[in-house]
PDB file of C-alpha atoms in Angstrom:
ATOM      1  CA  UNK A 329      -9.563  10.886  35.113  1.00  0.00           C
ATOM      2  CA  UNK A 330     -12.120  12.960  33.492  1.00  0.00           C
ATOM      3  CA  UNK A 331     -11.441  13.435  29.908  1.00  0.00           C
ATOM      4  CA  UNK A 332     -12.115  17.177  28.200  1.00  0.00           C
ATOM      5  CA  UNK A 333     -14.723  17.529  26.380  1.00  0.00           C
ATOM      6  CA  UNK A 334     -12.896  18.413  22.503  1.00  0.00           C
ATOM      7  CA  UNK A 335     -14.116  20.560  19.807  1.00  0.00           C
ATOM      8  CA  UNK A 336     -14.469  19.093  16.498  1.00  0.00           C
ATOM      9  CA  UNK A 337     -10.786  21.068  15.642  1.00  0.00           C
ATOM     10  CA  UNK A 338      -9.059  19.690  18.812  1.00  0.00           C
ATOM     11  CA  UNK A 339     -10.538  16.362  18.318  1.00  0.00           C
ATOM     12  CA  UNK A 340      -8.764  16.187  14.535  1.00  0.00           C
ATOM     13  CA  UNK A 341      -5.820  17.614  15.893  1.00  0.00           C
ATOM     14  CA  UNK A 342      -4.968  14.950  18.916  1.00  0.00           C
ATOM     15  CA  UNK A 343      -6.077  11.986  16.082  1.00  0.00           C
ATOM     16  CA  UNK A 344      -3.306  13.391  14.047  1.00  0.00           C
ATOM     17  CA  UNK A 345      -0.807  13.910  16.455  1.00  0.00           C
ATOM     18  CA  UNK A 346      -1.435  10.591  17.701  1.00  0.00           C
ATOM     19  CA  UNK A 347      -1.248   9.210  14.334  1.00  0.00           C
ATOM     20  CA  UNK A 348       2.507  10.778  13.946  1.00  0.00           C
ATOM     21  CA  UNK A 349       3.148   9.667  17.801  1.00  0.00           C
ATOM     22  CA  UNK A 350       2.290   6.099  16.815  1.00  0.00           C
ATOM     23  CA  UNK A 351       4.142   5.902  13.207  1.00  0.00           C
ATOM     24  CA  UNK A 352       7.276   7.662  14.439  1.00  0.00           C
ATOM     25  CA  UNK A 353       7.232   4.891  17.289  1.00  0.00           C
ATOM     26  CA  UNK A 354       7.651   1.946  14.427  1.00  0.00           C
ATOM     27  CA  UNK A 355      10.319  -0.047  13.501  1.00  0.00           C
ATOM     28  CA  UNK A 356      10.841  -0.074   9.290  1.00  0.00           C
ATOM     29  CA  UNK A 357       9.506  -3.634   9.551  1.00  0.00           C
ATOM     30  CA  UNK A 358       6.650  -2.774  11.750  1.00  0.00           C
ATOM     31  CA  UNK A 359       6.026   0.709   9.792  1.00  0.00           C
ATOM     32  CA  UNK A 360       5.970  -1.793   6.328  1.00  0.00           C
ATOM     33  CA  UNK A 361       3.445  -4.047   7.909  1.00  0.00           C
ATOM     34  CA  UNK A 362       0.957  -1.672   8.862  1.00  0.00           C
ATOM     35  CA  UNK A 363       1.607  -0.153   5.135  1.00  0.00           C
ATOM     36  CA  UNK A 364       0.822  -3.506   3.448  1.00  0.00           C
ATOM     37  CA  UNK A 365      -2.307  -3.915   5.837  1.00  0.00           C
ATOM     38  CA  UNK A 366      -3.674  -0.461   4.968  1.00  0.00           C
ATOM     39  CA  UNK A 367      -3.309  -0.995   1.149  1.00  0.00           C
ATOM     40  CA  UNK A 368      -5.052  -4.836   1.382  1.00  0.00           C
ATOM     41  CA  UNK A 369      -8.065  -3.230   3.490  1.00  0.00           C
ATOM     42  CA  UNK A 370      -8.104  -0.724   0.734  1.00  0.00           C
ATOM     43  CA  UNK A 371      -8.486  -2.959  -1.879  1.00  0.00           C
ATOM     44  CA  UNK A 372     -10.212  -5.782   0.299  1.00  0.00           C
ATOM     45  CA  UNK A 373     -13.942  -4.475  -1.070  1.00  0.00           C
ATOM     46  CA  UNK A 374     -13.050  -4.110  -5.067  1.00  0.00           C
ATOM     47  CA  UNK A 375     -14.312  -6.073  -7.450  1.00  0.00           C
ATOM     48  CA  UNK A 376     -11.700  -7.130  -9.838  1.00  0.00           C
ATOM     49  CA  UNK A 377     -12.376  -4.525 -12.761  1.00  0.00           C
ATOM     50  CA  UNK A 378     -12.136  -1.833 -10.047  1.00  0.00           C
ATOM     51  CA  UNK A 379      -8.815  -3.607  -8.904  1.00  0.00           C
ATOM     52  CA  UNK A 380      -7.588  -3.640 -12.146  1.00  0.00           C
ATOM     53  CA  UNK A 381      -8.681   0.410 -13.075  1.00  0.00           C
ATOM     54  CA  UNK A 382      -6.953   0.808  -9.586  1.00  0.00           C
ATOM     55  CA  UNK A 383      -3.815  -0.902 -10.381  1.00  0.00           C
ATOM     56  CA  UNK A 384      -3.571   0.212 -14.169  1.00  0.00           C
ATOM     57  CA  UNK A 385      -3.411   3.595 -12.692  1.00  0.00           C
ATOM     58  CA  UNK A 386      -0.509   2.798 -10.524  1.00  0.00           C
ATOM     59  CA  UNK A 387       1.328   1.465 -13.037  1.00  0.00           C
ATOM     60  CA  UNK A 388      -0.213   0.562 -16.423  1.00  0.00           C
ATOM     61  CA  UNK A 389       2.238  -2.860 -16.212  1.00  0.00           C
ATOM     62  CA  UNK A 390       1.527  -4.005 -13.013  1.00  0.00           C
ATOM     63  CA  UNK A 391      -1.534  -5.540 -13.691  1.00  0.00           C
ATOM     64  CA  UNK A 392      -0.885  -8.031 -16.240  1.00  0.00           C
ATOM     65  CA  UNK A 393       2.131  -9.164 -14.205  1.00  0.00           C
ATOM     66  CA  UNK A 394       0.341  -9.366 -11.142  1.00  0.00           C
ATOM     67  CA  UNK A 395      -2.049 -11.908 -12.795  1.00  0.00           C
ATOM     68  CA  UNK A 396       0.051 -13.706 -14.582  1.00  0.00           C
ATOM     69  CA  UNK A 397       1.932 -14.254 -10.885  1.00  0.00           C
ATOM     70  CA  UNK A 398      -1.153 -15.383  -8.632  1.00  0.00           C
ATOM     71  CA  UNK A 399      -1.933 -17.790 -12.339  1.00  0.00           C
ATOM     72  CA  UNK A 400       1.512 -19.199 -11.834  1.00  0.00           C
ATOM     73  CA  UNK A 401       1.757 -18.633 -15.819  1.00  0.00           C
ATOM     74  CA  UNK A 402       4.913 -20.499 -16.870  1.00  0.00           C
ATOM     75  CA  UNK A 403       7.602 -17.875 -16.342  1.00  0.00           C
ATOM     76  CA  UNK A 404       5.763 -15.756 -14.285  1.00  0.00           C
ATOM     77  CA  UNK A 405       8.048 -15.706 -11.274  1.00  0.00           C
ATOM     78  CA  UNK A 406      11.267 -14.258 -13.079  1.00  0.00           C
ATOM     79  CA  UNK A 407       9.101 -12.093 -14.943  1.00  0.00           C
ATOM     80  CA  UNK A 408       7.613 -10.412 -11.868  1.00  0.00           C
ATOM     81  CA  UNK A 409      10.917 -10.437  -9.862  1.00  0.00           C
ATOM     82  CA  UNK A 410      12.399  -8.634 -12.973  1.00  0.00           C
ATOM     83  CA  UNK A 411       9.415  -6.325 -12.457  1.00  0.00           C
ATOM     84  CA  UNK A 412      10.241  -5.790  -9.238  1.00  0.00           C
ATOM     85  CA  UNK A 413      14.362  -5.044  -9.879  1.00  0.00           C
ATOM     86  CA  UNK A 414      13.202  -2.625 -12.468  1.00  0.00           C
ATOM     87  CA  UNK A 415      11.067  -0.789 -10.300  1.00  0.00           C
ATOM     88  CA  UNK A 416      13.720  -1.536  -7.237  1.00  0.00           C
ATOM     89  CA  UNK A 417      16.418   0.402  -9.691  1.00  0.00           C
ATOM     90  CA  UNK A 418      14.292   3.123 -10.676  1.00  0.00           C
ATOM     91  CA  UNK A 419      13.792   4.145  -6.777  1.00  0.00           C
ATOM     92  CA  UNK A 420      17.649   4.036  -6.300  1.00  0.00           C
ATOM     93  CA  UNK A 421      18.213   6.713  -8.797  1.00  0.00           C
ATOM     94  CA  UNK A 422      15.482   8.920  -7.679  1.00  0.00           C
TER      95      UNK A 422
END
């Protein structure tokens, strides 16, 4: 099969619609997955100041949390799943 040569426009439009064809195929778990991949390649590169500029303007919290987590600072681990609740809460009400 001989494939039609695309214009730049077509070309941008059958990556997109492919995009939608393959996300609307996922499961939730699968869809999550390819989520949490996306975000580590996006972050894979940083250096840890840009991480933490990155992360401070996600959340101005999350960063000293996060650190104190992968440090397994005494008390860490209820303090970041209370972290998580919190944040878990806030998206129920929304």
């Amino acid at each position: 099969m001989n494939a039609t040569q695309l214009t730049k426009e077509q070309l941008a439009d059958l990556k997109r619609e492919f995009a939608h064809l393959m996300i609307g195929d996922m499961s939730p778990k699968e869809l999550f997955e390819f989520a949490i991949h996306r975000v580590t390649c996006d972050v894979a590169m940083m250096r840890q100041e840009e991480l933490k500029d990155h992360i401070d303007e996600y959340d101005e919290c999350a960063y000293e949390v996060l650190e104190d987590y992968v440090t397994d600072t005494v008390g860490s681990y209820e303090i970041y799943q209370e972290f998580l609740s919190d944040r878990n809460s806030t998206w129920e009400r929304d």
